[in-house]
Amino acid sequence: MDADKTVLITGASTGIGLATARALCGTSYRVILTAKKSSLPRFEAHVVSELPHVRIRALDVTKPEERQAIIDEAERDWGGIDVLINNAGVTYRAVVEHVVEEERLAQMAVNFRAPMEMIRLVLPGMREKGAGRVITISSVGGMMAMPTMAAYSASKFALEGAHEALWYEVKPWGIHVSLVQPGFVDSDGFQRVRYTPQSDRSEHELADPYHEHYVNMSPFIGRLMRMSPATPESVAKVVLKTMRRRRPPLRVPATFDARVFAFLRRILPRGAYHSLLYRMLPNVRTWGPREEGHSPPPQLP
Ligand SMILES: NC(=O)c1ccc[n+]([C@@H]2O[C@H](COP(=O)([O-])OP(=O)(O)OC[C@H]3O[C@@H](n4cnc5c(N)ncnc54)[C@H](OP(=O)(O)O)[C@@H]3O)[C@@H](O)[C@H]2O)c1
């Protein structure tokens, strides 16, 4: 019975999280929608409000006391969490040389460490019930890395590895673990991409050795997102379908391009796969060392 089950979702005030939140509100599950305190007004702006089966709570996933408080409340009032949806995420755009330790930790804090801590908090209750579901929004970035996305990919690869181990560990208790992997999604998540001070400078300085990496990759990724037929709503549908499958798979590619990349990775030898992707990078011949007297071709707007 769905009405006996409690679902908690993180980072639910925008994008994929908001679309999933809306879809969840239309079900009979008990739902806890969470977002950072400063982002809670967005729910009202999107006409998402509390109902007898829907609670809206502040949760910055990087804050241990907020994580604990929300789990305590769910255990006290609704018998604990039956489905955890780890959705909150941030994206840094920077080549490896332009990420300092503090920025790398900030990326890992939201995308990897926080979901793992959320999982640790819900597992005892799930083990006790002999049931439960953990659904984490990973990414195509968790199956393939792209230049200027090293820290982001590292965080999603880390999630993929940890969830693969978790899948084996908690299967004996009937707990299902799934990674939903969207590819490019037509959403405004692109506008929230974070630059580090060094990557920001490099994108704007023609003479910077990595300038071409950024001025080619940023619009390329933006175009792929805008042209994508996938939307936050279509990904939300995949999340809900995964939640309801009797035997959900560990990895669920959630967009057409994610299925293509997963297929290419499976069939192509690793070396051929990397060479193919390298050749597909926009204007890759202009990246790196410049010949004397050679200036990069003008960028299209
Ligand atoms: N859009 C894509 O193309 C795409 C592709 C593959 C995977 N994904 C993954 O899908 C998930 C959702 O992304 P999206 O596209 O919907 O982007 P988004 O609109 O930027 O959503 C990310 C959400 O995470 C929240 N968040 C960030 N830091 C948080 C924190 N410390 N505590 C709580 N919430 C926090 C943000 O809230 P604030 O605004 O309050 O910070 C925001 O609501 C992410 O895990 C992302 O990596 C997206």
mmCIF file of C-alpha atoms and ligand atoms in Angstrom:
data_model
loop_
_atom_site.group_PDB
_atom_site.id
_atom_site.type_symbol
_atom_site.label_atom_id
_atom_site.label_comp_id
_atom_site.label_asym_id
_atom_site.label_seq_id
_atom_site.Cartn_x
_atom_site.Cartn_y
_atom_site.Cartn_z
ATOM 1 C CA MET A 1 0.000 0.000 0.000
ATOM 2 C CA ASP A 2 1.562 3.314 -1.158
ATOM 3 C CA ALA A 3 -0.241 5.263 1.576
ATOM 4 C CA ASP A 4 1.783 3.399 4.218
ATOM 5 C CA LYS A 5 5.077 4.375 2.652
ATOM 6 C CA THR A 6 7.122 7.507 3.228
ATOM 7 C CA VAL A 7 9.288 9.030 0.519
ATOM 8 C CA LEU A 8 11.923 11.678 1.186
ATOM 9 C CA ILE A 9 13.517 13.687 -1.616
ATOM 10 C CA THR A 10 16.420 16.143 -1.355
ATOM 11 C CA GLY A 11 16.998 19.330 -3.367
ATOM 12 C CA ALA A 12 13.361 19.349 -4.455
ATOM 13 C CA SER A 13 12.789 23.053 -5.149
ATOM 14 C CA THR A 14 14.124 23.161 -8.733
ATOM 15 C CA GLY A 15 14.648 21.076 -11.863
ATOM 16 C CA ILE A 16 14.439 17.294 -11.645
ATOM 17 C CA GLY A 17 13.775 17.464 -7.897
ATOM 18 C CA LEU A 18 10.814 19.812 -8.317
ATOM 19 C CA ALA A 19 9.347 17.755 -11.172
ATOM 20 C CA THR A 20 9.674 14.615 -9.024
ATOM 21 C CA ALA A 21 8.173 16.463 -6.044
ATOM 22 C CA ARG A 22 5.129 17.461 -8.106
ATOM 23 C CA ALA A 23 4.695 13.905 -9.365
ATOM 24 C CA LEU A 24 4.997 12.550 -5.803
ATOM 25 C CA CYS A 25 2.357 14.987 -4.519
ATOM 26 C CA GLY A 26 -0.088 13.379 -6.940
ATOM 27 C CA THR A 27 0.426 9.909 -5.429
ATOM 28 C CA SER A 28 -0.876 8.520 -2.167
ATOM 29 C CA TYR A 29 2.631 8.126 -0.676
ATOM 30 C CA ARG A 30 3.477 10.188 2.389
ATOM 31 C CA VAL A 31 6.016 12.636 1.039
ATOM 32 C CA ILE A 32 8.724 14.793 2.599
ATOM 33 C CA LEU A 33 9.935 17.432 0.181
ATOM 34 C CA THR A 34 13.159 19.066 1.260
ATOM 35 C CA ALA A 35 15.301 21.978 0.142
ATOM 36 C CA LYS A 36 17.727 24.402 1.723
ATOM 37 C CA LYS A 37 15.916 26.807 4.068
ATOM 38 C CA SER A 38 16.717 29.753 1.784
ATOM 39 C CA SER A 39 15.090 27.891 -1.153
ATOM 40 C CA LEU A 40 11.831 26.914 0.576
ATOM 41 C CA PRO A 41 9.908 29.935 -0.849
ATOM 42 C CA ARG A 42 10.356 28.372 -4.298
ATOM 43 C CA PHE A 43 7.788 25.706 -3.392
ATOM 44 C CA GLU A 44 5.145 28.350 -2.851
ATOM 45 C CA ALA A 45 6.179 30.103 -6.052
ATOM 46 C CA HIS A 46 5.606 26.807 -7.901
ATOM 47 C CA VAL A 47 2.295 26.188 -6.124
ATOM 48 C CA VAL A 48 3.617 23.205 -4.211
ATOM 49 C CA SER A 49 2.244 23.272 -0.683
ATOM 50 C CA GLU A 50 1.792 21.037 2.320
ATOM 51 C CA LEU A 51 -1.086 18.546 2.311
ATOM 52 C CA PRO A 52 -2.046 15.925 4.891
ATOM 53 C CA HIS A 53 0.351 13.518 3.135
ATOM 54 C CA VAL A 54 2.968 16.094 2.071
ATOM 55 C CA ARG A 55 5.453 17.866 4.329
ATOM 56 C CA ILE A 56 7.906 20.527 3.267
ATOM 57 C CA ARG A 57 11.051 20.762 5.356
ATOM 58 C CA ALA A 58 14.365 22.601 5.355
ATOM 59 C CA LEU A 59 17.327 20.373 4.663
ATOM 60 C CA ASP A 60 20.782 21.450 3.639
ATOM 61 C CA VAL A 61 22.163 18.000 2.890
ATOM 62 C CA THR A 62 25.651 19.010 4.016
ATOM 63 C CA LYS A 63 24.459 19.796 7.561
ATOM 64 C CA PRO A 64 24.548 16.754 9.879
ATOM 65 C CA GLU A 65 22.088 18.210 12.411
ATOM 66 C CA GLU A 66 19.494 18.954 9.696
ATOM 67 C CA ARG A 67 19.880 15.453 8.232
ATOM 68 C CA GLN A 68 19.381 13.873 11.642
ATOM 69 C CA ALA A 69 16.376 16.094 12.506
ATOM 70 C CA ILE A 70 14.473 15.148 9.377
ATOM 71 C CA ILE A 71 15.034 11.414 9.869
ATOM 72 C CA ASP A 72 14.019 11.692 13.547
ATOM 73 C CA GLU A 73 10.794 13.447 12.563
ATOM 74 C CA ALA A 74 9.991 10.847 9.894
ATOM 75 C CA GLU A 75 10.612 8.038 12.386
ATOM 76 C CA ARG A 76 8.522 9.704 15.077
ATOM 77 C CA ASP A 77 5.494 10.558 12.906
ATOM 78 C CA TRP A 78 5.543 8.323 9.862
ATOM 79 C CA GLY A 79 7.447 5.173 10.825
ATOM 80 C CA GLY A 80 10.687 6.140 9.084
ATOM 81 C CA ILE A 81 11.726 6.479 5.459
ATOM 82 C CA ASP A 82 10.732 3.770 2.980
ATOM 83 C CA VAL A 83 12.082 5.465 -0.124
ATOM 84 C CA LEU A 84 15.031 7.853 -0.106
ATOM 85 C CA ILE A 85 15.564 9.898 -3.254
ATOM 86 C CA ASN A 86 18.974 11.590 -3.240
ATOM 87 C CA ASN A 87 18.593 14.299 -5.838
ATOM 88 C CA ALA A 88 20.436 17.402 -4.545
ATOM 89 C CA GLY A 89 23.525 18.135 -6.570
ATOM 90 C CA VAL A 90 25.893 20.863 -7.679
ATOM 91 C CA THR A 91 28.065 21.066 -10.781
ATOM 92 C CA TYR A 92 31.476 22.653 -10.975
ATOM 93 C CA ARG A 93 32.929 23.489 -14.354
ATOM 94 C CA ALA A 94 36.717 23.510 -14.232
ATOM 95 C CA VAL A 95 39.654 21.568 -15.608
ATOM 96 C CA VAL A 96 41.665 19.604 -13.044
ATOM 97 C CA GLU A 97 44.325 22.320 -12.791
ATOM 98 C CA HIS A 98 41.695 24.901 -11.847
ATOM 99 C CA VAL A 99 40.154 23.102 -8.866
ATOM 100 C CA VAL A 100 41.716 23.591 -5.440
ATOM 101 C CA GLU A 101 41.171 21.212 -2.550
ATOM 102 C CA GLU A 102 38.445 23.322 -0.940
ATOM 103 C CA GLU A 103 36.399 23.425 -4.175
ATOM 104 C CA ARG A 104 36.873 19.698 -4.740
ATOM 105 C CA LEU A 105 35.616 19.034 -1.217
ATOM 106 C CA ALA A 106 32.612 21.321 -1.773
ATOM 107 C CA GLN A 107 31.711 19.312 -4.885
ATOM 108 C CA MET A 108 32.082 16.019 -3.045
ATOM 109 C CA ALA A 109 30.224 17.295 0.029
ATOM 110 C CA VAL A 110 26.925 17.740 -1.808
ATOM 111 C CA ASN A 111 27.130 15.100 -4.540
ATOM 112 C CA PHE A 112 28.810 12.235 -2.697
ATOM 113 C CA ARG A 113 29.280 12.630 1.044
ATOM 114 C CA ALA A 114 25.780 13.928 1.829
ATOM 115 C CA PRO A 115 23.845 11.204 -0.026
ATOM 116 C CA MET A 116 26.027 8.548 1.607
ATOM 117 C CA GLU A 117 25.230 10.026 5.032
ATOM 118 C CA MET A 118 21.508 10.146 4.194
ATOM 119 C CA ILE A 119 21.726 6.487 3.236
ATOM 120 C CA ARG A 120 23.469 5.619 6.509
ATOM 121 C CA LEU A 121 20.625 7.282 8.426
ATOM 122 C CA VAL A 122 17.782 5.462 6.645
ATOM 123 C CA LEU A 123 19.307 1.985 6.408
ATOM 124 C CA PRO A 124 18.736 0.831 10.023
ATOM 125 C CA GLY A 125 14.974 1.487 9.668
ATOM 126 C CA MET A 126 14.863 -0.216 6.271
ATOM 127 C CA ARG A 127 16.753 -3.249 7.581
ATOM 128 C CA GLU A 128 14.330 -3.509 10.477
ATOM 129 C CA LYS A 129 11.350 -3.500 8.072
ATOM 130 C CA GLY A 130 13.098 -5.849 5.655
ATOM 131 C CA ALA A 131 12.259 -3.450 2.813
ATOM 132 C CA GLY A 132 13.181 -0.083 1.402
ATOM 133 C CA ARG A 133 14.476 1.742 -1.612
ATOM 134 C CA VAL A 134 17.407 4.034 -2.188
ATOM 135 C CA ILE A 135 17.257 5.961 -5.446
ATOM 136 C CA THR A 136 20.117 8.318 -6.180
ATOM 137 C CA ILE A 137 20.251 10.669 -9.141
ATOM 138 C CA SER A 138 23.600 9.996 -10.741
ATOM 139 C CA SER A 139 24.423 11.152 -14.274
ATOM 140 C CA VAL A 140 25.911 10.203 -17.590
ATOM 141 C CA GLY A 141 28.850 11.982 -15.927
ATOM 142 C CA GLY A 142 29.011 8.934 -13.657
ATOM 143 C CA MET A 143 29.611 6.592 -16.591
ATOM 144 C CA MET A 144 31.820 8.842 -18.734
ATOM 145 C CA ALA A 145 33.917 11.885 -17.880
ATOM 146 C CA MET A 146 34.102 15.041 -19.952
ATOM 147 C CA PRO A 147 36.820 17.691 -19.994
ATOM 148 C CA THR A 148 36.093 20.638 -17.650
ATOM 149 C CA MET A 149 33.866 18.364 -15.530
ATOM 150 C CA ALA A 150 36.483 16.400 -13.571
ATOM 151 C CA ALA A 151 35.257 17.172 -10.054
ATOM 152 C CA TYR A 152 31.618 16.597 -11.018
ATOM 153 C CA SER A 153 32.410 13.303 -12.736
ATOM 154 C CA ALA A 154 34.555 12.208 -9.799
ATOM 155 C CA SER A 155 31.588 12.797 -7.471
ATOM 156 C CA LYS A 156 29.213 10.817 -9.676
ATOM 157 C CA PHE A 157 31.747 8.001 -10.287
ATOM 158 C CA ALA A 158 32.161 7.816 -6.501
ATOM 159 C CA LEU A 159 28.384 7.492 -6.108
ATOM 160 C CA GLU A 160 28.291 4.768 -8.729
ATOM 161 C CA GLY A 161 30.974 2.718 -6.987
ATOM 162 C CA ALA A 162 29.481 3.111 -3.537
ATOM 163 C CA HIS A 163 25.966 2.224 -4.728
ATOM 164 C CA GLU A 164 27.252 -0.834 -6.550
ATOM 165 C CA ALA A 165 28.758 -2.067 -3.278
ATOM 166 C CA LEU A 166 25.597 -1.103 -1.387
ATOM 167 C CA TRP A 167 23.430 -3.063 -3.858
ATOM 168 C CA TYR A 168 25.199 -6.279 -2.797
ATOM 169 C CA GLU A 169 25.296 -5.350 0.883
ATOM 170 C CA VAL A 170 21.600 -4.674 1.469
ATOM 171 C CA LYS A 171 20.016 -7.084 -0.995
ATOM 172 C CA PRO A 172 19.698 -9.724 1.781
ATOM 173 C CA TRP A 173 17.249 -7.368 3.564
ATOM 174 C CA GLY A 174 15.159 -6.804 0.434
ATOM 175 C CA ILE A 175 16.404 -3.217 0.080
ATOM 176 C CA HIS A 176 16.575 -2.022 -3.530
ATOM 177 C CA VAL A 177 19.324 0.350 -4.661
ATOM 178 C CA SER A 178 19.132 2.257 -7.951
ATOM 179 C CA LEU A 179 21.140 4.930 -9.715
ATOM 180 C CA VAL A 180 19.005 6.989 -12.082
ATOM 181 C CA GLN A 181 21.339 8.354 -14.770
ATOM 182 C CA PRO A 182 20.087 11.358 -16.740
ATOM 183 C CA GLY A 183 22.101 12.554 -19.729
ATOM 184 C CA PHE A 184 21.564 16.072 -21.013
ATOM 185 C CA VAL A 185 18.300 17.517 -19.742
ATOM 186 C CA ASP A 186 16.621 20.653 -21.060
ATOM 187 C CA SER A 187 16.518 22.459 -17.731
ATOM 188 C CA ASP A 188 17.874 25.654 -16.220
ATOM 189 C CA GLY A 189 20.311 23.622 -14.097
ATOM 190 C CA PHE A 190 22.864 24.915 -16.660
ATOM 191 C CA GLN A 191 22.557 28.413 -15.214
ATOM 192 C CA ARG A 192 23.509 27.107 -11.779
ATOM 193 C CA VAL A 193 26.837 25.627 -12.931
ATOM 194 C CA ARG A 194 29.617 26.846 -10.640
ATOM 195 C CA TYR A 195 32.949 28.130 -11.859
ATOM 196 C CA THR A 196 36.014 28.243 -9.676
ATOM 197 C CA PRO A 197 37.907 31.561 -9.615
ATOM 198 C CA GLN A 198 40.567 30.005 -11.873
ATOM 199 C CA SER A 199 38.146 28.457 -14.376
ATOM 200 C CA ASP A 200 36.167 31.685 -14.549
ATOM 201 C CA ARG A 201 39.336 33.666 -15.272
ATOM 202 C CA SER A 202 40.488 31.183 -17.877
ATOM 203 C CA GLU A 203 37.181 31.284 -19.757
ATOM 204 C CA HIS A 204 37.540 35.056 -20.080
ATOM 205 C CA GLU A 205 41.283 35.305 -20.804
ATOM 206 C CA LEU A 206 42.229 34.570 -24.391
ATOM 207 C CA ALA A 207 45.858 33.914 -23.457
ATOM 208 C CA ASP A 208 45.070 31.304 -20.807
ATOM 209 C CA PRO A 209 46.312 27.827 -21.826
ATOM 210 C CA TYR A 210 42.869 26.315 -21.122
ATOM 211 C CA HIS A 211 40.817 29.129 -22.656
ATOM 212 C CA GLU A 212 39.788 27.040 -25.681
ATOM 213 C CA HIS A 213 38.649 24.186 -23.434
ATOM 214 C CA TYR A 214 36.086 26.428 -21.772
ATOM 215 C CA VAL A 215 34.925 28.526 -24.702
ATOM 216 C CA ASN A 216 34.246 25.353 -26.630
ATOM 217 C CA MET A 217 32.888 23.087 -23.895
ATOM 218 C CA SER A 218 30.548 25.586 -22.181
ATOM 219 C CA PRO A 219 28.412 26.442 -25.241
ATOM 220 C CA PHE A 220 28.650 22.808 -26.430
ATOM 221 C CA ILE A 221 27.151 21.497 -23.180
ATOM 222 C CA GLY A 222 24.603 24.337 -23.145
ATOM 223 C CA ARG A 223 23.518 23.471 -26.701
ATOM 224 C CA LEU A 224 23.219 19.757 -25.905
ATOM 225 C CA MET A 225 21.053 20.598 -22.895
ATOM 226 C CA ARG A 226 18.794 23.009 -24.786
ATOM 227 C CA MET A 227 18.398 20.610 -27.736
ATOM 228 C CA SER A 228 17.699 17.605 -25.539
ATOM 229 C CA PRO A 229 14.189 16.162 -25.757
ATOM 230 C CA ALA A 230 14.569 15.118 -22.090
ATOM 231 C CA THR A 231 12.971 17.381 -19.488
ATOM 232 C CA PRO A 232 12.923 17.355 -15.674
ATOM 233 C CA GLU A 233 9.391 15.914 -15.999
ATOM 234 C CA SER A 234 10.524 13.028 -18.218
ATOM 235 C CA VAL A 235 13.311 12.198 -15.744
ATOM 236 C CA ALA A 236 10.808 12.431 -12.861
ATOM 237 C CA LYS A 237 8.688 9.812 -14.638
ATOM 238 C CA VAL A 238 11.689 7.482 -14.722
ATOM 239 C CA VAL A 239 12.280 8.086 -11.003
ATOM 240 C CA LEU A 240 8.680 7.202 -10.130
ATOM 241 C CA LYS A 241 8.727 4.172 -12.418
ATOM 242 C CA THR A 242 11.941 2.977 -10.744
ATOM 243 C CA MET A 243 10.322 3.502 -7.355
ATOM 244 C CA ARG A 244 7.437 1.246 -8.301
ATOM 245 C CA ARG A 245 9.301 -1.527 -10.116
ATOM 246 C CA ARG A 246 9.223 -4.793 -8.278
ATOM 247 C CA ARG A 247 12.852 -5.459 -9.141
ATOM 248 C CA PRO A 248 14.431 -2.157 -10.126
ATOM 249 C CA PRO A 249 17.841 -2.413 -11.803
ATOM 250 C CA LEU A 250 20.931 -0.923 -10.174
ATOM 251 C CA ARG A 251 21.526 1.425 -13.118
ATOM 252 C CA VAL A 252 18.667 3.157 -14.904
ATOM 253 C CA PRO A 253 19.732 5.365 -17.852
ATOM 254 C CA ALA A 254 17.037 8.035 -17.792
ATOM 255 C CA THR A 255 17.376 9.756 -21.166
ATOM 256 C CA PHE A 256 17.959 8.638 -24.762
ATOM 257 C CA ASP A 257 21.577 9.882 -24.840
ATOM 258 C CA ALA A 258 22.268 8.083 -21.547
ATOM 259 C CA ARG A 259 21.108 4.836 -23.144
ATOM 260 C CA VAL A 260 23.331 5.509 -26.203
ATOM 261 C CA PHE A 261 26.408 6.224 -24.045
ATOM 262 C CA ALA A 262 25.737 3.156 -21.895
ATOM 263 C CA PHE A 263 25.489 1.063 -25.082
ATOM 264 C CA LEU A 264 28.695 2.523 -26.610
ATOM 265 C CA ARG A 265 30.560 1.886 -23.385
ATOM 266 C CA ARG A 266 29.413 -1.695 -23.401
ATOM 267 C CA ILE A 267 30.286 -2.536 -27.004
ATOM 268 C CA LEU A 268 33.418 -0.472 -27.737
ATOM 269 C CA PRO A 269 36.865 -1.364 -26.424
ATOM 270 C CA ARG A 270 37.809 1.295 -23.856
ATOM 271 C CA GLY A 271 40.635 2.780 -26.022
ATOM 272 C CA ALA A 272 38.373 3.120 -29.077
ATOM 273 C CA TYR A 273 35.667 4.668 -26.934
ATOM 274 C CA HIS A 274 37.997 7.378 -25.610
ATOM 275 C CA SER A 275 39.406 8.128 -29.097
ATOM 276 C CA LEU A 276 35.900 8.437 -30.508
ATOM 277 C CA LEU A 277 34.795 10.827 -27.776
ATOM 278 C CA TYR A 278 38.013 12.854 -28.089
ATOM 279 C CA ARG A 279 37.366 13.382 -31.806
ATOM 280 C CA MET A 280 33.817 14.492 -31.007
ATOM 281 C CA LEU A 281 34.951 17.305 -28.679
ATOM 282 C CA PRO A 282 34.169 20.698 -30.253
ATOM 283 C CA ASN A 283 37.149 22.257 -32.097
ATOM 284 C CA VAL A 284 39.498 20.027 -30.135
ATOM 285 C CA ARG A 285 42.356 20.783 -32.574
ATOM 286 C CA THR A 286 42.425 24.359 -31.310
ATOM 287 C CA TRP A 287 42.925 23.259 -27.681
ATOM 288 C CA GLY A 288 46.305 23.291 -26.011
ATOM 289 C CA PRO A 289 49.609 24.655 -27.295
ATOM 290 C CA ARG A 290 49.332 27.387 -29.880
ATOM 291 C CA GLU A 291 51.552 27.489 -32.946
ATOM 292 C CA GLU A 292 53.571 30.678 -33.382
ATOM 293 C CA GLY A 293 51.455 33.227 -35.235
ATOM 294 C CA HIS A 294 48.382 31.026 -35.058
ATOM 295 C CA SER A 295 45.333 32.457 -33.404
ATOM 296 C CA PRO A 296 42.254 30.397 -32.626
ATOM 297 C CA PRO A 297 39.324 30.686 -35.050
ATOM 298 C CA PRO A 298 36.658 33.200 -34.047
ATOM 299 C CA GLN A 299 33.913 31.711 -31.882
ATOM 300 C CA LEU A 300 30.393 31.558 -33.155
ATOM 301 C CA PRO A 301 27.943 33.294 -30.817
HETATM 302 N N1 LIG B 1 20.178 18.741 -15.614
HETATM 303 C C1 LIG B 1 20.940 17.802 -16.128
HETATM 304 O O1 LIG B 1 21.241 17.829 -17.330
HETATM 305 C C2 LIG B 1 21.436 16.642 -15.261
HETATM 306 C C3 LIG B 1 22.069 15.608 -15.911
HETATM 307 C C4 LIG B 1 22.535 14.539 -15.175
HETATM 308 C C5 LIG B 1 22.369 14.519 -13.801
HETATM 309 N N2 LIG B 1 21.753 15.541 -13.160
HETATM 310 C C6 LIG B 1 21.608 15.443 -11.698
HETATM 311 O O2 LIG B 1 20.259 15.628 -11.348
HETATM 312 C C7 LIG B 1 20.172 16.177 -10.033
HETATM 313 C C8 LIG B 1 19.255 17.389 -10.082
HETATM 314 O O3 LIG B 1 19.838 18.354 -10.940
HETATM 315 P P1 LIG B 1 18.993 19.422 -11.786
HETATM 316 O O4 LIG B 1 19.364 19.292 -13.191
HETATM 317 O O5 LIG B 1 17.571 19.371 -11.415
HETATM 318 O O6 LIG B 1 19.716 20.769 -11.294
HETATM 319 P P2 LIG B 1 19.254 21.896 -10.301
HETATM 320 O O7 LIG B 1 17.982 22.493 -10.781
HETATM 321 O O8 LIG B 1 20.436 22.779 -10.109
HETATM 322 O O9 LIG B 1 18.940 21.084 -8.959
HETATM 323 C C9 LIG B 1 19.858 20.789 -7.978
HETATM 324 C C10 LIG B 1 19.167 21.001 -6.652
HETATM 325 O O10 LIG B 1 20.065 20.602 -5.611
HETATM 326 C C11 LIG B 1 19.924 21.541 -4.578
HETATM 327 N N3 LIG B 1 21.077 21.599 -3.697
HETATM 328 C C12 LIG B 1 22.345 21.978 -3.972
HETATM 329 N N4 LIG B 1 23.090 21.970 -2.854
HETATM 330 C C13 LIG B 1 22.272 21.563 -1.852
HETATM 331 C C14 LIG B 1 22.451 21.349 -0.474
HETATM 332 N N5 LIG B 1 23.643 21.549 0.134
HETATM 333 N N6 LIG B 1 21.392 20.931 0.270
HETATM 334 C C15 LIG B 1 20.191 20.720 -0.309
HETATM 335 N N7 LIG B 1 19.948 20.933 -1.614
HETATM 336 C C16 LIG B 1 20.984 21.338 -2.364
HETATM 337 C C17 LIG B 1 19.699 22.867 -5.269
HETATM 338 O O11 LIG B 1 19.064 23.741 -4.362
HETATM 339 P P3 LIG B 1 19.584 25.249 -4.099
HETATM 340 O O12 LIG B 1 19.234 25.996 -5.346
HETATM 341 O O13 LIG B 1 18.797 25.637 -2.911
HETATM 342 O O14 LIG B 1 21.060 25.180 -3.849
HETATM 343 C C18 LIG B 1 18.788 22.462 -6.418
HETATM 344 O O15 LIG B 1 17.442 22.548 -6.018
HETATM 345 C C19 LIG B 1 21.600 16.500 -9.601
HETATM 346 O O16 LIG B 1 22.088 15.478 -8.756
HETATM 347 C C20 LIG B 1 22.352 16.509 -10.923
HETATM 348 O O17 LIG B 1 23.726 16.194 -10.760
HETATM 349 C C21 LIG B 1 21.281 16.609 -13.870
#
